[in-house]
PDB file of N, CA, C and O in Angstrom:
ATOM      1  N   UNK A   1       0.841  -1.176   0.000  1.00 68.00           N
ATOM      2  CA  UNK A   1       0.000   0.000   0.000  1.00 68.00           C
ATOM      3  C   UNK A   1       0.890   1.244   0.000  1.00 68.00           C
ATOM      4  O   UNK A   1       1.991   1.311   0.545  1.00 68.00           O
ATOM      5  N   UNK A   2       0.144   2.438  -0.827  1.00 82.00           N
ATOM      6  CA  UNK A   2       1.040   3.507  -0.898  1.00 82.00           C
ATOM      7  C   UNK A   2       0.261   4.882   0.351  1.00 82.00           C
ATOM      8  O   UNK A   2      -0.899   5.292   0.371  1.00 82.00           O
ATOM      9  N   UNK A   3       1.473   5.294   1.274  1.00 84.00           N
ATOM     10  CA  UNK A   3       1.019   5.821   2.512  1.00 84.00           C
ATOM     11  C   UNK A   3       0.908   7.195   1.726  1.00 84.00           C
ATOM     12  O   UNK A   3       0.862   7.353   0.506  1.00 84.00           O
ATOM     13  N   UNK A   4       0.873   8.258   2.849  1.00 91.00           N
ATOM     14  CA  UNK A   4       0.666   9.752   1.992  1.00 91.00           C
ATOM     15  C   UNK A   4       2.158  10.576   2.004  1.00 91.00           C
ATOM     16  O   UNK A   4       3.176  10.439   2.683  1.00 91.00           O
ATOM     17  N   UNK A   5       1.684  11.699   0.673  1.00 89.00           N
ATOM     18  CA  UNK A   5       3.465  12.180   0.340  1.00 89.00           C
ATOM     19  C   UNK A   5       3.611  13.087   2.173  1.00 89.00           C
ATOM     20  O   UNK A   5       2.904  13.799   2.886  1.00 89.00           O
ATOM     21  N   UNK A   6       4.614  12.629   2.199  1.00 93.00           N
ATOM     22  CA  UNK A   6       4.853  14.514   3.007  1.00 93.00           C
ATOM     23  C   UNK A   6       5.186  15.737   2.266  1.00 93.00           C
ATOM     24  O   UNK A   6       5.746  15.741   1.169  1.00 93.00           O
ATOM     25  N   UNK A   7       4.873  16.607   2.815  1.00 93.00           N
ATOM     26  CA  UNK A   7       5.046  18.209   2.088  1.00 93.00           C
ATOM     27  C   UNK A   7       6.609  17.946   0.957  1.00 93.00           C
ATOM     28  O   UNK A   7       6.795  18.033  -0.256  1.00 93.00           O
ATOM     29  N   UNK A   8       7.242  17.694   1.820  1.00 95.00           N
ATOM     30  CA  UNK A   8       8.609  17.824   1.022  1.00 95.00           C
ATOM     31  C   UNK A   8       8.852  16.805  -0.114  1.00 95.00           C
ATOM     32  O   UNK A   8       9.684  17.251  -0.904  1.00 95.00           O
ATOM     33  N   UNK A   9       8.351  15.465  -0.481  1.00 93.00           N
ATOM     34  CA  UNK A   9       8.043  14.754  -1.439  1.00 93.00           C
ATOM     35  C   UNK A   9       6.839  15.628  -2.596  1.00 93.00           C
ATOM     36  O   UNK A   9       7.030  15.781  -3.802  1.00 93.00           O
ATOM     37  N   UNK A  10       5.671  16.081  -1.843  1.00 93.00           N
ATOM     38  CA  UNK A  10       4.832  17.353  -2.738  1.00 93.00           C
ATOM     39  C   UNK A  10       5.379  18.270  -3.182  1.00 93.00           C
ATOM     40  O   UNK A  10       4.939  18.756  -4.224  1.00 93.00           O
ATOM     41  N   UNK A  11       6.747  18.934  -2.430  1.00 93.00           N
ATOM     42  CA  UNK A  11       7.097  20.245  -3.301  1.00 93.00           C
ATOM     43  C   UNK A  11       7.933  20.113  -4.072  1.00 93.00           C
ATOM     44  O   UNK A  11       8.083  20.975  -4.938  1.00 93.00           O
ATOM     45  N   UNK A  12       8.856  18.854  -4.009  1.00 95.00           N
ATOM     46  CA  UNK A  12       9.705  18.185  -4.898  1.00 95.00           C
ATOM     47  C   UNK A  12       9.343  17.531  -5.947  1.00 95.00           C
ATOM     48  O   UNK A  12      10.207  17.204  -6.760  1.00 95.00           O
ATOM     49  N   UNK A  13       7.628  17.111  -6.213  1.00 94.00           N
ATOM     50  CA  UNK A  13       7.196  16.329  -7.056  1.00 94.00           C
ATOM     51  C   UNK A  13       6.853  18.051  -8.077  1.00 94.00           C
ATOM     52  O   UNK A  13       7.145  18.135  -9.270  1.00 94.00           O
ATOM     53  N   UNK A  14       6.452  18.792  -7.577  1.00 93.00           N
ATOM     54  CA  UNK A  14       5.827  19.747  -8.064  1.00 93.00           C
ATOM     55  C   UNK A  14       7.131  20.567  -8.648  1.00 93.00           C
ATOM     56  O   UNK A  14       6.769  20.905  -9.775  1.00 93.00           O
ATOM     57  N   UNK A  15       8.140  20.934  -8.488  1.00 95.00           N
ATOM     58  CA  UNK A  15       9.304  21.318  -8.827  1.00 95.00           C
ATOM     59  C   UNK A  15       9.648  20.149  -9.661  1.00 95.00           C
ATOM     60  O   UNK A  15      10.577  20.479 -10.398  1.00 95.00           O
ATOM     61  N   UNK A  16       9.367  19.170  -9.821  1.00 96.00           N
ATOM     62  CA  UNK A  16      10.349  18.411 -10.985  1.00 96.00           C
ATOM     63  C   UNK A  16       9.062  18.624 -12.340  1.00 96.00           C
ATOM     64  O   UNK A  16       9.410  18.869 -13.494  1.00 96.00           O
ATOM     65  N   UNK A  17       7.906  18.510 -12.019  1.00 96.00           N
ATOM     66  CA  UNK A  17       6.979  19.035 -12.882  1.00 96.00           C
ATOM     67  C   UNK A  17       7.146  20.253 -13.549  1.00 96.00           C
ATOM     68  O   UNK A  17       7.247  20.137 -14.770  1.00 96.00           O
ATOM     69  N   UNK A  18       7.230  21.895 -12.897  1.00 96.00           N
ATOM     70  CA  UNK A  18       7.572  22.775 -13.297  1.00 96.00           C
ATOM     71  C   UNK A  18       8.634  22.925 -14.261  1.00 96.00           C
ATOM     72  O   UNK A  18       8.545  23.658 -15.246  1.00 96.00           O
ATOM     73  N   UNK A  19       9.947  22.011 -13.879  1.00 97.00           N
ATOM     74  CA  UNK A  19      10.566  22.457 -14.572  1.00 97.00           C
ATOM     75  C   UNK A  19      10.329  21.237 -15.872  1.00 97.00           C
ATOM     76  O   UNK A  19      10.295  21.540 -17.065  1.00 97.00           O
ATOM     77  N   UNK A  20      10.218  20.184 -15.472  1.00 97.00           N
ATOM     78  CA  UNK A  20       9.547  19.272 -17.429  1.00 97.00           C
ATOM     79  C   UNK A  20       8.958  20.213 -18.134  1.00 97.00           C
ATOM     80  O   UNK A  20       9.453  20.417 -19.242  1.00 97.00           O
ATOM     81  N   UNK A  21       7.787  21.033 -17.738  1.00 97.00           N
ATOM     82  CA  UNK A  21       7.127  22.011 -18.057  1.00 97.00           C
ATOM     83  C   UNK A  21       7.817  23.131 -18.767  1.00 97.00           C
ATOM     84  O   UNK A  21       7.423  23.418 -19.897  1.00 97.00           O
ATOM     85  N   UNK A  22       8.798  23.791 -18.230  1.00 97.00           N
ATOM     86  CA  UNK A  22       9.826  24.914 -18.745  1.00 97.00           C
ATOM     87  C   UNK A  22      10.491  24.215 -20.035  1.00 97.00           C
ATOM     88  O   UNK A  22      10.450  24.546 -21.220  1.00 97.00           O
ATOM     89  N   UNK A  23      11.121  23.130 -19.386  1.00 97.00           N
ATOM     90  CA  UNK A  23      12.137  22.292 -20.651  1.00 97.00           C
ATOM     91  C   UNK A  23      11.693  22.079 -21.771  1.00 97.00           C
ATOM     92  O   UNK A  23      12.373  22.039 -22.796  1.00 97.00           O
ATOM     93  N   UNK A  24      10.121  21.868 -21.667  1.00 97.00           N
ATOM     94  CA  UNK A  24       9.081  21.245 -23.225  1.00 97.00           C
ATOM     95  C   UNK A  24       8.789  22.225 -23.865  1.00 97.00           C
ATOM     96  O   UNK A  24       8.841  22.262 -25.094  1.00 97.00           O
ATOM     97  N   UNK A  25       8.403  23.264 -23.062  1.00 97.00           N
ATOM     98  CA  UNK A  25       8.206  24.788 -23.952  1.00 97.00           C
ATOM     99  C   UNK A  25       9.375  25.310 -24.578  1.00 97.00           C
ATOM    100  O   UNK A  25       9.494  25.740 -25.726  1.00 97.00           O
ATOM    101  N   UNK A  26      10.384  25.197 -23.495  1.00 97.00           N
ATOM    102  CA  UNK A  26      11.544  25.991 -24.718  1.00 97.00           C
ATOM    103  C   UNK A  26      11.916  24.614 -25.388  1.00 97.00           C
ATOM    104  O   UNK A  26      12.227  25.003 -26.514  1.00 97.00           O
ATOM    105  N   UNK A  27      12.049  23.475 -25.395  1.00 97.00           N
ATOM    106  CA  UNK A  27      12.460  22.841 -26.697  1.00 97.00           C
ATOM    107  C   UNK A  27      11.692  22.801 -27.727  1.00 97.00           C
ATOM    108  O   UNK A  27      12.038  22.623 -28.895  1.00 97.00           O
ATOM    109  N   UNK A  28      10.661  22.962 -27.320  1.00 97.00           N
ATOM    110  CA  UNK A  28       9.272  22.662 -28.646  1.00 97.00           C
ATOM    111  C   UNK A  28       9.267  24.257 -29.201  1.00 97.00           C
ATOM    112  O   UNK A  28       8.550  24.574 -30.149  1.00 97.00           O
ATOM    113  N   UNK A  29      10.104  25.186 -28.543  1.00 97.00           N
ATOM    114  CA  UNK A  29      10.073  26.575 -29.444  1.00 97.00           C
ATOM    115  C   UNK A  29      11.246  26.489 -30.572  1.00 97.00           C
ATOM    116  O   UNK A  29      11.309  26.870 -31.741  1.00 97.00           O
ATOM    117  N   UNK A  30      12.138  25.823 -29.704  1.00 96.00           N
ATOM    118  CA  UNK A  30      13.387  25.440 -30.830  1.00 96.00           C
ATOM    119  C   UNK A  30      13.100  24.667 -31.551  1.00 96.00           C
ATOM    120  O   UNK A  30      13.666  24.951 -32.607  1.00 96.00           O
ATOM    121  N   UNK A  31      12.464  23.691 -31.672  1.00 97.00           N
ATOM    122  CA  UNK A  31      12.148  22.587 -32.853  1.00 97.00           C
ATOM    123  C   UNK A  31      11.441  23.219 -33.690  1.00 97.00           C
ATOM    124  O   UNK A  31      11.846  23.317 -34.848  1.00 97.00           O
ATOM    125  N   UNK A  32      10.255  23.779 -33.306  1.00 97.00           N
ATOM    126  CA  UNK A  32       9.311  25.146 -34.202  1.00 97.00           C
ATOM    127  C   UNK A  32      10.433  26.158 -35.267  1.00 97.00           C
ATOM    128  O   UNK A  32      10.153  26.807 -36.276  1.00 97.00           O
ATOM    129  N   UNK A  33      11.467  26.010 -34.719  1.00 97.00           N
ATOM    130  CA  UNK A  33      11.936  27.636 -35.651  1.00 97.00           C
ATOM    131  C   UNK A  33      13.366  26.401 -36.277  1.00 97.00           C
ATOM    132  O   UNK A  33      14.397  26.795 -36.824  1.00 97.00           O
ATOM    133  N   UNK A  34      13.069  25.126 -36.034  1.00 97.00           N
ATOM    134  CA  UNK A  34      13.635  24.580 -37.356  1.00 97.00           C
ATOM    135  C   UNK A  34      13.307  24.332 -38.549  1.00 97.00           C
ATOM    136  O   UNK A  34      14.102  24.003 -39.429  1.00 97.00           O
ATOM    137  N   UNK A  35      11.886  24.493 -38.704  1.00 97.00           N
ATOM    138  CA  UNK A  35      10.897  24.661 -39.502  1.00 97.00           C
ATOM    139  C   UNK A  35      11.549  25.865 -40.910  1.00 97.00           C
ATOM    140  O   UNK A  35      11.634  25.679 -42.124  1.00 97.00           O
ATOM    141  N   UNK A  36      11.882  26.989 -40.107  1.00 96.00           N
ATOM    142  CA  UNK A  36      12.314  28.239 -40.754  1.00 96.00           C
ATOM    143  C   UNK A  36      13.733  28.048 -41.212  1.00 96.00           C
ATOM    144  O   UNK A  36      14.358  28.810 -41.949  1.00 96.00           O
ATOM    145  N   UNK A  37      14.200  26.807 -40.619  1.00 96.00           N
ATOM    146  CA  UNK A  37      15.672  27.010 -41.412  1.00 96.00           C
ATOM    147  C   UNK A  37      16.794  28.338 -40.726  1.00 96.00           C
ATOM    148  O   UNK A  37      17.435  29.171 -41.367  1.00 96.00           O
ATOM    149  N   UNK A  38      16.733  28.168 -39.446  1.00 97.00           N
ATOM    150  CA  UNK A  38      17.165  29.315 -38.740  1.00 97.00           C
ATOM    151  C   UNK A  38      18.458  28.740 -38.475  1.00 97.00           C
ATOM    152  O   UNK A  38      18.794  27.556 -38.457  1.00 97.00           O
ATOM    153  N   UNK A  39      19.470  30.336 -38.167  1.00 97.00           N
ATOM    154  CA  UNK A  39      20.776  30.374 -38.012  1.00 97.00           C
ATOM    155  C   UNK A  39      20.780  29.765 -36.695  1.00 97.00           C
ATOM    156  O   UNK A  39      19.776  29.631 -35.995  1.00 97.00           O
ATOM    157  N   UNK A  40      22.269  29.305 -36.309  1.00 97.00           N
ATOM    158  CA  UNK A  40      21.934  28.679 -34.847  1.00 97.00           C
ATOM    159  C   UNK A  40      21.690  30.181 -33.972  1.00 97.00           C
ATOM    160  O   UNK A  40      21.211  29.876 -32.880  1.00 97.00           O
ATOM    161  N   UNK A  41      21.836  31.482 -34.071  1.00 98.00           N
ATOM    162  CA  UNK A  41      21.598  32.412 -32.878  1.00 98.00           C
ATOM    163  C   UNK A  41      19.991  32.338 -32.867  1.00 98.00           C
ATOM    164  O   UNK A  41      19.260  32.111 -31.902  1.00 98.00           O
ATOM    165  N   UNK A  42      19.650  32.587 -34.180  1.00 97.00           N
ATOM    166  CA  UNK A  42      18.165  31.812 -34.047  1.00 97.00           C
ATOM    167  C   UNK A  42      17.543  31.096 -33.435  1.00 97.00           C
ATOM    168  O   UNK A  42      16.536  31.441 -32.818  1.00 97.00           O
ATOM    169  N   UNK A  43      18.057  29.805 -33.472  1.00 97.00           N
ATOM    170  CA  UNK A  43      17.489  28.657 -32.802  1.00 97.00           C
ATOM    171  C   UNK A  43      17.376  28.910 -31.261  1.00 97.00           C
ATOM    172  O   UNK A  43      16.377  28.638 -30.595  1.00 97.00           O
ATOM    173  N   UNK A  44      18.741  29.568 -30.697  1.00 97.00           N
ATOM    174  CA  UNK A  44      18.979  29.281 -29.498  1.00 97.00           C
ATOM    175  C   UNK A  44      18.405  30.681 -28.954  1.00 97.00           C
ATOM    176  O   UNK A  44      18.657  30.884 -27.766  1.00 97.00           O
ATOM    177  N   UNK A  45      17.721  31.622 -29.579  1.00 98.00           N
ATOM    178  CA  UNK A  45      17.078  32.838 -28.891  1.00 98.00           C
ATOM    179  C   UNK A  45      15.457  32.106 -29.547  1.00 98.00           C
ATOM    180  O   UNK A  45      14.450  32.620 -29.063  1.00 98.00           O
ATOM    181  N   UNK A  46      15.317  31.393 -30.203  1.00 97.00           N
ATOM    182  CA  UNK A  46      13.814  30.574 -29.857  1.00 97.00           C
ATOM    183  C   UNK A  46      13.990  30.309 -28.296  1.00 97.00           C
ATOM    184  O   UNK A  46      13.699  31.028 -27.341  1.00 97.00           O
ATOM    185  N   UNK A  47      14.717  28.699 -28.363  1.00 97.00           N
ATOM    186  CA  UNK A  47      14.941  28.114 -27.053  1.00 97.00           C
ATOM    187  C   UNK A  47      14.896  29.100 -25.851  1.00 97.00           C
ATOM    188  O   UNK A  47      13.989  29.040 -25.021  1.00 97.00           O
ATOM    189  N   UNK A  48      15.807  29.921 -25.792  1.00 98.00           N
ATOM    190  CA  UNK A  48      15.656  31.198 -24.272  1.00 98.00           C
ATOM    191  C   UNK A  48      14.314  31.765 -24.603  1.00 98.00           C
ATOM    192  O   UNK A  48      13.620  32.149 -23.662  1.00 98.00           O
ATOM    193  N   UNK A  49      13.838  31.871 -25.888  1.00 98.00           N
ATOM    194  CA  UNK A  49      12.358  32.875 -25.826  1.00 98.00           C
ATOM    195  C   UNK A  49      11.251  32.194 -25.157  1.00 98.00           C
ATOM    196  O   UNK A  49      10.314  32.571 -24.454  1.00 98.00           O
ATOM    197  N   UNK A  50      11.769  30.774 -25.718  1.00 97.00           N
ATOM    198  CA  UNK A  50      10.362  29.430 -24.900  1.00 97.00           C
ATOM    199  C   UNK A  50      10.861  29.111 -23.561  1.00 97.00           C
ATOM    200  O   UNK A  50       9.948  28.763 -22.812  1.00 97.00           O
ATOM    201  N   UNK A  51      12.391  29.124 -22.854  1.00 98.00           N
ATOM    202  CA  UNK A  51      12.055  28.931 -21.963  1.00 98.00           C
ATOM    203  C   UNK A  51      11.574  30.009 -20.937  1.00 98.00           C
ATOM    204  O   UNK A  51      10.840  29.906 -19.954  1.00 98.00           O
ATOM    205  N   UNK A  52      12.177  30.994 -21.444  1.00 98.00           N
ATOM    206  CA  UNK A  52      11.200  32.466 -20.647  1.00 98.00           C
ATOM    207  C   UNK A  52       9.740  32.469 -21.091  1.00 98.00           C
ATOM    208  O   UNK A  52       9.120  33.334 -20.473  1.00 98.00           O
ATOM    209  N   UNK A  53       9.022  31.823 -21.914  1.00 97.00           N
ATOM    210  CA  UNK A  53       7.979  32.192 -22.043  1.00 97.00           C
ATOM    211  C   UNK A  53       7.271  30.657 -20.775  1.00 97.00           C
ATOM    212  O   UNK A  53       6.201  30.734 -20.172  1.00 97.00           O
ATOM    213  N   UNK A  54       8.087  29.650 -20.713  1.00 97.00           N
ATOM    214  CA  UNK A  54       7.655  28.920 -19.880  1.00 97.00           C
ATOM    215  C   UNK A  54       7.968  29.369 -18.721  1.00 97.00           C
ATOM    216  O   UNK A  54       6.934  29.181 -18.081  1.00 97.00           O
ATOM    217  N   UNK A  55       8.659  29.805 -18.080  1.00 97.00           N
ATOM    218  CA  UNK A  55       8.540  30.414 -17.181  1.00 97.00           C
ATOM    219  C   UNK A  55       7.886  31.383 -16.071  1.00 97.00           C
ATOM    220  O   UNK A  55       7.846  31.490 -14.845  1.00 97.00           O
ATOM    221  N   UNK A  56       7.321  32.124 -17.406  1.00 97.00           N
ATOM    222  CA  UNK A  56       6.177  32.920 -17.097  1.00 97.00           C
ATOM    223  C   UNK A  56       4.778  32.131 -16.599  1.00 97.00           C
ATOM    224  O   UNK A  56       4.034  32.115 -15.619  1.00 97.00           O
ATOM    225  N   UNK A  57       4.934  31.356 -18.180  1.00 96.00           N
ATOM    226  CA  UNK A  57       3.223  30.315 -17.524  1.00 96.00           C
ATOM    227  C   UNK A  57       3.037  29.661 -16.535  1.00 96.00           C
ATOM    228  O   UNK A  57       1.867  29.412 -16.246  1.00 96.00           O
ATOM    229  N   UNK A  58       4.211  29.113 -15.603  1.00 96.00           N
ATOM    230  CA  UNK A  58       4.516  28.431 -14.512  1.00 96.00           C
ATOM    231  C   UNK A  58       4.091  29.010 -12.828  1.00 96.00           C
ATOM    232  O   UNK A  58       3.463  28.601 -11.852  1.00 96.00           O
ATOM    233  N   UNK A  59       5.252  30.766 -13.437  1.00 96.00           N
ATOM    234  CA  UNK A  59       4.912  31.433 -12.537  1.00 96.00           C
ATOM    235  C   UNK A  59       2.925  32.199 -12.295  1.00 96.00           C
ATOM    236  O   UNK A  59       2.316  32.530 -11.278  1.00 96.00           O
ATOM    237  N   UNK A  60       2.608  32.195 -13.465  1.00 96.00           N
ATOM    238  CA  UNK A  60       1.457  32.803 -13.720  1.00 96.00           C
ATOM    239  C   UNK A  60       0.348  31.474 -12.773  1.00 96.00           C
ATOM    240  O   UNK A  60      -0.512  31.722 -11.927  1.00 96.00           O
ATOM    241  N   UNK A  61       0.761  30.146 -13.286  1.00 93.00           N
ATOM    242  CA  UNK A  61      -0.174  28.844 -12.911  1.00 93.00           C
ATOM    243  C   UNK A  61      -0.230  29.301 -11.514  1.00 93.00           C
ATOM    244  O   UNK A  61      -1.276  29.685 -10.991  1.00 93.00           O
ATOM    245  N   UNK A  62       1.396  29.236 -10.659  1.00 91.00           N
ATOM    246  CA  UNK A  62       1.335  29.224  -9.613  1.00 91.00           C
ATOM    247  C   UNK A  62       0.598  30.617  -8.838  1.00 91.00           C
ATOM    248  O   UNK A  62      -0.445  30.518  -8.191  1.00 91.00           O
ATOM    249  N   UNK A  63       0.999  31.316  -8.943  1.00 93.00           N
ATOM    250  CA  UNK A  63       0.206  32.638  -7.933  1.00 93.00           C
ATOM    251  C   UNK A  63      -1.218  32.732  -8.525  1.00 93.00           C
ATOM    252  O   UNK A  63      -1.940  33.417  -7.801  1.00 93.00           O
ATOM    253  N   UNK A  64      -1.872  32.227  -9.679  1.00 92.00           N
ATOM    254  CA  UNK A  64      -2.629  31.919  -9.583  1.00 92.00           C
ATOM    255  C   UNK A  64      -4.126  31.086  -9.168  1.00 92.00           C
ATOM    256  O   UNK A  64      -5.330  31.095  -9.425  1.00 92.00           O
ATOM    257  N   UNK A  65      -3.073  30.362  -8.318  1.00 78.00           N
ATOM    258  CA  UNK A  65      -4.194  29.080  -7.926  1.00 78.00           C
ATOM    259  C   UNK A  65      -4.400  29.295  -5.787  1.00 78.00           C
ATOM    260  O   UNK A  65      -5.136  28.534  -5.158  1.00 78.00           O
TER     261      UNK A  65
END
């Protein structure tokens, strides 16, 4: 039988979530702008644009709820 998390297993489960979350947005922004045939400064100011844009949605989820 599975007993209950403690807080610190919850905020650690929730932090490894957040950041899968960050990682998928900015890679799936970089895979998107391979599409375009982009220079690598390209690619890699996708990637920082998605992971700042995941970032935001994360922070937004959280103080939101």
């Amino acid at each position: 039988m599975v007993g209950p998390l403690s807080d610190d297993q919850r905020r650690s489960g929730h932090r490894r979530l957040q950041a899968g979350f960050v990682a998928f947005v900015g890679v799936s922004a970089g895979l998107i702008s391979l599409q375009a045939d982009p220079t690598v400064l390209q690619f890699l100011g996708a990637v920082v644009g998605g992971i700042v844009l995941g970032v935001a949605l994360v922070t937004y989820l959280y103080w939101s709820s």
